[in-house]
Short mmCIF file of C-alpha atoms and ligand atoms in Angstrom, two decimals:
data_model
loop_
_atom_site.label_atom_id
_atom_site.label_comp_id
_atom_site.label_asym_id
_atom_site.label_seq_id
_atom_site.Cartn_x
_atom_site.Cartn_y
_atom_site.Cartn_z
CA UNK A 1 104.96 104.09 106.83
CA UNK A 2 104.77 102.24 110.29
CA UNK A 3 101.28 102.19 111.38
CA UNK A 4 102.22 101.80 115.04
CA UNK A 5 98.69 101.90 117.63
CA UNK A 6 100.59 99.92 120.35
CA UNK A 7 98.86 101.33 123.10
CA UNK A 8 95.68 102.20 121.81
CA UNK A 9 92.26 99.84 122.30
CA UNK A 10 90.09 99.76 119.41
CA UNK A 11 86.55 98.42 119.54
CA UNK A 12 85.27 97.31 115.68
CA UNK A 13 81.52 96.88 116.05
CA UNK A 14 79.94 93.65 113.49
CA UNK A 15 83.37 91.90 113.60
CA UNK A 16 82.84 88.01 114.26
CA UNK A 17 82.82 87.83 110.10
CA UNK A 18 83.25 89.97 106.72
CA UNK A 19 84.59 93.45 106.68
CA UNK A 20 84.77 93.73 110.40
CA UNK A 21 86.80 90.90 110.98
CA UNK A 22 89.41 91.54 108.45
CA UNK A 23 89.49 95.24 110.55
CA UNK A 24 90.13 93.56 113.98
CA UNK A 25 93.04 92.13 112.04
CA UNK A 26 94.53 94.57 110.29
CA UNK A 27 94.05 96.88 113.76
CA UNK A 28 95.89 93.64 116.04
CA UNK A 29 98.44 93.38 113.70
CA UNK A 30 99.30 97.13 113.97
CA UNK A 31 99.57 97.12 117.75
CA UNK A 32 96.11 97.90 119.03
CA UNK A 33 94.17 96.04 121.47
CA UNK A 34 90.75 95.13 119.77
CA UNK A 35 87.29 94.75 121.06
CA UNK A 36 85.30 91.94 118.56
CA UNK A 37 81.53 92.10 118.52
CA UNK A 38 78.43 90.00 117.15
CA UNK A 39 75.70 88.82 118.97
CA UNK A 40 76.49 84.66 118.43
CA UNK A 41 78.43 84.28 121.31
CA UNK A 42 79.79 81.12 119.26
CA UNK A 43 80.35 82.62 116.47
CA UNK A 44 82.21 85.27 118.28
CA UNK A 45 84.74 82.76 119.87
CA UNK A 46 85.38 81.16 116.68
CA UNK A 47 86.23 84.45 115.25
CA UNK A 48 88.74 85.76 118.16
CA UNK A 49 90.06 81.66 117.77
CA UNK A 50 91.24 82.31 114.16
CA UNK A 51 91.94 85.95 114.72
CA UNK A 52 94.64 84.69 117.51
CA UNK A 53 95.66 81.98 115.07
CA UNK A 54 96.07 85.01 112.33
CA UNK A 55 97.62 87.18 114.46
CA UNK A 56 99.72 85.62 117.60
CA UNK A 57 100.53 88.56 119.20
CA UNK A 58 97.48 90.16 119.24
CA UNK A 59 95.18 91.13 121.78
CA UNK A 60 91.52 90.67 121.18
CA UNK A 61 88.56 90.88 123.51
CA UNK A 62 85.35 89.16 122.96
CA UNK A 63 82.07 91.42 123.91
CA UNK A 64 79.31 89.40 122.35
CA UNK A 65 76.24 92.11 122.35
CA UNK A 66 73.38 93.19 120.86
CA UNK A 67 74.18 96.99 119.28
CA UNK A 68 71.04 97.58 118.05
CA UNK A 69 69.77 98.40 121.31
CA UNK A 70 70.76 100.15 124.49
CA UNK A 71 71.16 96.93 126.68
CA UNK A 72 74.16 95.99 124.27
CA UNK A 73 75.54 99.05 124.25
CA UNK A 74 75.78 99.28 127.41
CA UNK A 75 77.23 95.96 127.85
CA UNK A 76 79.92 97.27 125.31
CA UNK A 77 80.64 100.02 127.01
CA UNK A 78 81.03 98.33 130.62
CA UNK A 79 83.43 96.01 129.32
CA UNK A 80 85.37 98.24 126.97
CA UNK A 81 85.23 101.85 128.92
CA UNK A 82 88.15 103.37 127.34
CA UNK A 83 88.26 103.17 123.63
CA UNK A 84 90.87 105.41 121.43
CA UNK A 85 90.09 103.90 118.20
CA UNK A 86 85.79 102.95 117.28
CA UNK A 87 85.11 101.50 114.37
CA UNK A 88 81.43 101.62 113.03
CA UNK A 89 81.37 98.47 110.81
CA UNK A 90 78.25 97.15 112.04
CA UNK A 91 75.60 97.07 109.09
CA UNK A 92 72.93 95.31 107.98
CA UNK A 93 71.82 95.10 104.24
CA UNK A 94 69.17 93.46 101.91
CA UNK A 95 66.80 94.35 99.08
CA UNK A 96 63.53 95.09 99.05
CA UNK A 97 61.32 96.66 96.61
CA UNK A 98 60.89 100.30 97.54
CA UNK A 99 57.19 100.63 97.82
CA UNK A 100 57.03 97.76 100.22
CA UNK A 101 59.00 99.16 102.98
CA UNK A 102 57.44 99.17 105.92
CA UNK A 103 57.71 101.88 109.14
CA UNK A 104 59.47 98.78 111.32
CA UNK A 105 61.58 97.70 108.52
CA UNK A 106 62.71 101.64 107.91
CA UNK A 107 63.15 102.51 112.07
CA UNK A 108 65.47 98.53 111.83
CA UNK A 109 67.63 100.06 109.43
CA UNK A 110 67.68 103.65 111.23
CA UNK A 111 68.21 101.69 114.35
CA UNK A 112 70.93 99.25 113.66
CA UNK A 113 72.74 101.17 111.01
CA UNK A 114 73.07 104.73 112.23
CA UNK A 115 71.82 104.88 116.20
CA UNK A 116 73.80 102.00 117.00
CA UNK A 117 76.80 104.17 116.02
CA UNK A 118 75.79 107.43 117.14
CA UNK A 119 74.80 105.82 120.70
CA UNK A 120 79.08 104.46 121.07
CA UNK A 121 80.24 107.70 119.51
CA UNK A 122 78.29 109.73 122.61
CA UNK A 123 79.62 106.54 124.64
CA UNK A 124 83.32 107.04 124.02
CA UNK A 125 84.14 110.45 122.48
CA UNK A 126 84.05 112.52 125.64
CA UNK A 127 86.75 110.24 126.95
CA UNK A 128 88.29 110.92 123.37
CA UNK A 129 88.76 114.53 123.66
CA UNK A 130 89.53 114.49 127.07
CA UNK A 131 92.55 112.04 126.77
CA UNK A 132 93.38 114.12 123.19
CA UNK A 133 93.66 111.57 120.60
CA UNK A 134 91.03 109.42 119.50
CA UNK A 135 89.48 107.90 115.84
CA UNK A 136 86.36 107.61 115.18
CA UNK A 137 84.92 106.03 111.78
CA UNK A 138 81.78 104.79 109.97
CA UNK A 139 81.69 102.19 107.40
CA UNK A 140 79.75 103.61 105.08
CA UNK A 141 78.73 102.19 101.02
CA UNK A 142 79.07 103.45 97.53
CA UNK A 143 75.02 102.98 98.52
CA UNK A 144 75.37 106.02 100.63
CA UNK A 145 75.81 107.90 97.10
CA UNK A 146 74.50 105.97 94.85
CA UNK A 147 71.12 104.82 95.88
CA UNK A 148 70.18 101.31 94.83
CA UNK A 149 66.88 101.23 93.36
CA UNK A 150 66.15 97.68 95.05
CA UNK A 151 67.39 99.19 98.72
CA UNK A 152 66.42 102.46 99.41
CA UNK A 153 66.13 101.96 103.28
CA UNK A 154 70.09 100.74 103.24
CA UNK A 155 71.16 103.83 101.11
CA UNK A 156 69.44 106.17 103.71
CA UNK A 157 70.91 104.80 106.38
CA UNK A 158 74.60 105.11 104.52
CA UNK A 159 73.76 108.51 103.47
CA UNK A 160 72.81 109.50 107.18
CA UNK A 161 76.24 107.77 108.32
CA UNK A 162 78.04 110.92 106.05
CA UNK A 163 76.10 113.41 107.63
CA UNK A 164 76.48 111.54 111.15
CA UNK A 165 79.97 111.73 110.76
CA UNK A 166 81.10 115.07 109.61
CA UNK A 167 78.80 116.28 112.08
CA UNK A 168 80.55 114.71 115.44
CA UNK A 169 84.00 115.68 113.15
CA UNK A 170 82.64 119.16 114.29
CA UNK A 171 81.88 118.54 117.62
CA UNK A 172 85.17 117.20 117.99
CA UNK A 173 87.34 120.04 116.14
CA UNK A 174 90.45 120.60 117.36
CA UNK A 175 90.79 118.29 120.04
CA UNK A 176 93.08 115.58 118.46
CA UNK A 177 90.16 113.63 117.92
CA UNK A 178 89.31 112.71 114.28
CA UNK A 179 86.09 111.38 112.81
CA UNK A 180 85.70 110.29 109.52
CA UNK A 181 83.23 108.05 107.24
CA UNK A 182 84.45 104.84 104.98
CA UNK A 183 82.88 104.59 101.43
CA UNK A 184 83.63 101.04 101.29
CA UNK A 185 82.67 99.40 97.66
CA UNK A 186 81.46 96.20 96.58
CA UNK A 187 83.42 93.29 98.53
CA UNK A 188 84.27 89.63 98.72
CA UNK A 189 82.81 88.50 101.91
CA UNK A 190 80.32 85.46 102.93
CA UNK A 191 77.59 84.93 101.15
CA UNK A 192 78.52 87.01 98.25
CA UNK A 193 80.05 84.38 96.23
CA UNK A 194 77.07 82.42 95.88
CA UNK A 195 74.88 85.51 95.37
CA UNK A 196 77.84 86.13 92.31
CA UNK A 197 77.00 82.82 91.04
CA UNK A 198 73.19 83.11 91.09
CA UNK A 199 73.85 85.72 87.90
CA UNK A 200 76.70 83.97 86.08
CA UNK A 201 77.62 81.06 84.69
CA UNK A 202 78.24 78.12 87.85
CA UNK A 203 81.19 76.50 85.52
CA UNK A 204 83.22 79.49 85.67
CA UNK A 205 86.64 79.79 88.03
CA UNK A 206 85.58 82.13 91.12
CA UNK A 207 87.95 84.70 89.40
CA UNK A 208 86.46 84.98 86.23
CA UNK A 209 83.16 85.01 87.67
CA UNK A 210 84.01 87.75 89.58
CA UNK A 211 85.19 89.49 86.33
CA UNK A 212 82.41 88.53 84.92
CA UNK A 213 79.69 89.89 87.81
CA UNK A 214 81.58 93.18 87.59
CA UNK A 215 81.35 93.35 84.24
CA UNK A 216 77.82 92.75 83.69
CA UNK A 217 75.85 93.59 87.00
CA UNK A 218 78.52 96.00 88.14
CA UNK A 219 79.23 97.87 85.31
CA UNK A 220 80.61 101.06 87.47
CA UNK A 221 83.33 99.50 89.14
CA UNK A 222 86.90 101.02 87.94
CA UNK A 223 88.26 97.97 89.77
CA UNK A 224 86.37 94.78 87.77
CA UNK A 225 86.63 93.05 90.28
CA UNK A 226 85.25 92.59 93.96
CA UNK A 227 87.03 94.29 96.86
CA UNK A 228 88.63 91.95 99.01
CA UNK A 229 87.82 92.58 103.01
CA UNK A 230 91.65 93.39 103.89
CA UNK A 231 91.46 95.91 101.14
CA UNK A 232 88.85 98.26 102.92
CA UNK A 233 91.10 97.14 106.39
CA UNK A 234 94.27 99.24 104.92
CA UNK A 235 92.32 101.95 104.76
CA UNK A 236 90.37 101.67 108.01
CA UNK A 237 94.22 101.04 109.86
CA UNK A 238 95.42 103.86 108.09
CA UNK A 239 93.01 106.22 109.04
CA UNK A 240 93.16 104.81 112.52
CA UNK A 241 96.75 105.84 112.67
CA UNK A 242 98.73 108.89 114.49
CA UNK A 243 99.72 109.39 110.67
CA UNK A 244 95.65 110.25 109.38
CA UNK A 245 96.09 113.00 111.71
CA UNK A 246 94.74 115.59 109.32
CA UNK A 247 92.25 113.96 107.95
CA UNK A 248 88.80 114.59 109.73
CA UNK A 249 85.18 115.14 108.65
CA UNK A 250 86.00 113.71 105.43
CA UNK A 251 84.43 110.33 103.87
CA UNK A 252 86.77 108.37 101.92
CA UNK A 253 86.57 106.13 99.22
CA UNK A 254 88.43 102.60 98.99
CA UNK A 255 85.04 101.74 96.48
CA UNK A 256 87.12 100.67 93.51
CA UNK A 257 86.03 103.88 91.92
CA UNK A 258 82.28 102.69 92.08
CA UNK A 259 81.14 106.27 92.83
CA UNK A 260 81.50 108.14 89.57
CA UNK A 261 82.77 111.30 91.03
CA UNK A 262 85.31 113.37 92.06
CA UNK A 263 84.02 114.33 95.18
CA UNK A 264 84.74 112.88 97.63
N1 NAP B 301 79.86 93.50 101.91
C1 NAP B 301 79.88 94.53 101.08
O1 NAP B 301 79.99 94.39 99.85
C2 NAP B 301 79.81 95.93 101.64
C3 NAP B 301 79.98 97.01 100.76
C4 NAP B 301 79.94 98.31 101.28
C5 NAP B 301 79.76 98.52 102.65
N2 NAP B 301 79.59 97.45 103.47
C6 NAP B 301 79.40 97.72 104.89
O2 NAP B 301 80.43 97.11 105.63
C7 NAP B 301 79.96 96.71 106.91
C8 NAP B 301 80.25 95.23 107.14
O3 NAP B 301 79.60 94.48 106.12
P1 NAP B 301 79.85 92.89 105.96
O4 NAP B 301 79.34 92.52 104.60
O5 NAP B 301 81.26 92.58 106.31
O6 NAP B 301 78.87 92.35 107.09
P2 NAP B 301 78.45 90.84 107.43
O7 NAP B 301 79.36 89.87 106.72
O8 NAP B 301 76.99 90.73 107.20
O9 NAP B 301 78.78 90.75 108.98
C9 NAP B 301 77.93 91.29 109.91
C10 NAP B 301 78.57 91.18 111.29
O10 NAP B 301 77.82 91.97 112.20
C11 NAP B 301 77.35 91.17 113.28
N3 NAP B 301 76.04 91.70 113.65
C12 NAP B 301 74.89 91.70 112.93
N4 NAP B 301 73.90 92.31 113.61
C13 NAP B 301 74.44 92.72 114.80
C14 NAP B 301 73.95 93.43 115.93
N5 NAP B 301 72.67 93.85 115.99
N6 NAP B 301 74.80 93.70 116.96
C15 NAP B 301 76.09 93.30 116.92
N7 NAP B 301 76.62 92.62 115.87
C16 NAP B 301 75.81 92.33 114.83
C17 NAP B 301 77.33 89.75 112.73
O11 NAP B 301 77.42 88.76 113.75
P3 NAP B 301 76.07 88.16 114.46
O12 NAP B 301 75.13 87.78 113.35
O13 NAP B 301 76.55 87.01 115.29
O14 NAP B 301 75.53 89.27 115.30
C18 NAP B 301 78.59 89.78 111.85
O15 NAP B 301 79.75 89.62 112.64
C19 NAP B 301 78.47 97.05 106.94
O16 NAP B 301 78.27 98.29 107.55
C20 NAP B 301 78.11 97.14 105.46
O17 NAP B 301 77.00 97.97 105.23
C21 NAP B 301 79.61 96.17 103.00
#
């Protein structure tokens, strides 16, 4: 299958590290134009600097911006006005017990999580449906479906991200515009392996501890094994692609088979 979005600009929102990063790639090395975000505007430059180094060719655009709140939207939007291809990575995630929760902490996660998207989706899917071809997704979680006891706030905000998304697939029905959510599993990126080696054994290889976290604090996974970032980037580039082009107001799975179910 040739995943070909010369052509098309892409904007990946979260992407100076983890999942989004490995998304710019995957999106550059197909042909698309991408639009990196995070709000270190060092951090950011390093990124694009070993995205270029990745991918040679490729044509990425720094926008360092704050999406959690209209200012950096707007920024985003002012220097990226025409995007074909938005990807909803940004996300923020941690545990907390579920009684201790406060308003602030709840609106943070509403905020950042779901409004953040929903504010670029209004931004850019007018110009979407009016140019007839356009992608919109949301990263979503296996925490979307299966609420974590220890993060209630995060699964909300996942679960909303569904709803958000079949909902604007509506809005955009039949106008060569497809929106769809990501049900992204448990994956390898910073910070996880040390969290991995807080629960098992500090001697083992990184591989077998993997196994190992999987297999005891993980024991759902069909995979055994972490996700790696690139993994969930097939996906993303393939559903970014003129060849996804029936595939709308749908949210699919790349969660190792995390989410004991059929559907969806
Ligand atoms: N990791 C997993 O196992 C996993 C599993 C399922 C789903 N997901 C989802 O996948 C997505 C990416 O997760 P990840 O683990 O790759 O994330 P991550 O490693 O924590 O990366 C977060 C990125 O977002 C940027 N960022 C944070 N707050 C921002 C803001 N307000 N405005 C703009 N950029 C901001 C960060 O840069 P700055 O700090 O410089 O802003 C960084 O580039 C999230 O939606 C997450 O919920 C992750």
């Amino acid at each position: 299958m040739n995943l070909d979005l010369d052509g098309r600009t892409a904007l990946v929102t979260g992407s100076s590290q983890g999942i989004g990063a490995a998304i710019a790639e995957g999106l550059a090395r197909s042909g698309a134009r991408v639009g990196v975000n995070g709000r270190d505007a060092g951090r950011l430059q390093e990124s694009v600097e070993n995205l270029r180094a990745a991918v040679p060719e490729g044509d990425f655009v720094p926008v360092a911006a704050d999406l959690g709140t209209e200012e950096g939207a707007a920024r985003v939007v002012g220097e990226l006005p025409d995007v074909d291809i938005l990807v909803n990575n940004l996300g923020i995630f941690g545990a907390k017990p579920a009684l201790e929760i406060e308003d602030d902490e709840w609106r943070r996660y509403f905020d950042i999580n779901v409004l953040a998207g929903v504010r670029l989706t209004r931004a850019y899917l007018p110009g979407m449906m009016r140019r007839g071809w356009g992608r919109v997704l949301y990263i979503a979680s296996d925490s979307a479906v299966v609420v974590p006891a220890e993060m209630i706030h995060y699964g909300m905000s996942k679960t909303a991200l569904l709803a958000v998304g079949r909902g604007f697939a509506k809005e955009a029905a039949g106008s060569g515009v497809t929106v769809n959510s990501v049900i992204a599993g448990p994956t390898h990126t910073e910070g996880v392996e040390e969290f991995v080696y807080q629960l098992v054994d500090r001697d083992l290889p990184w591989d077998e501890a993997q196994r190992a976290f999987m297999r005891d604090h993980r024991p759902q996974s069909l995979l055994r094994r972490l996700i790696e970032p690139e993994e969930i980037a097939n996906l993303v580039v393939y559903l970014s692609s003129d060849q996804a082009s029936a595939t709308t107001g749908a949210a699919v799975r790349v969660d190792g088979g995390y989410v004991d179910s059929i559907l969806p």
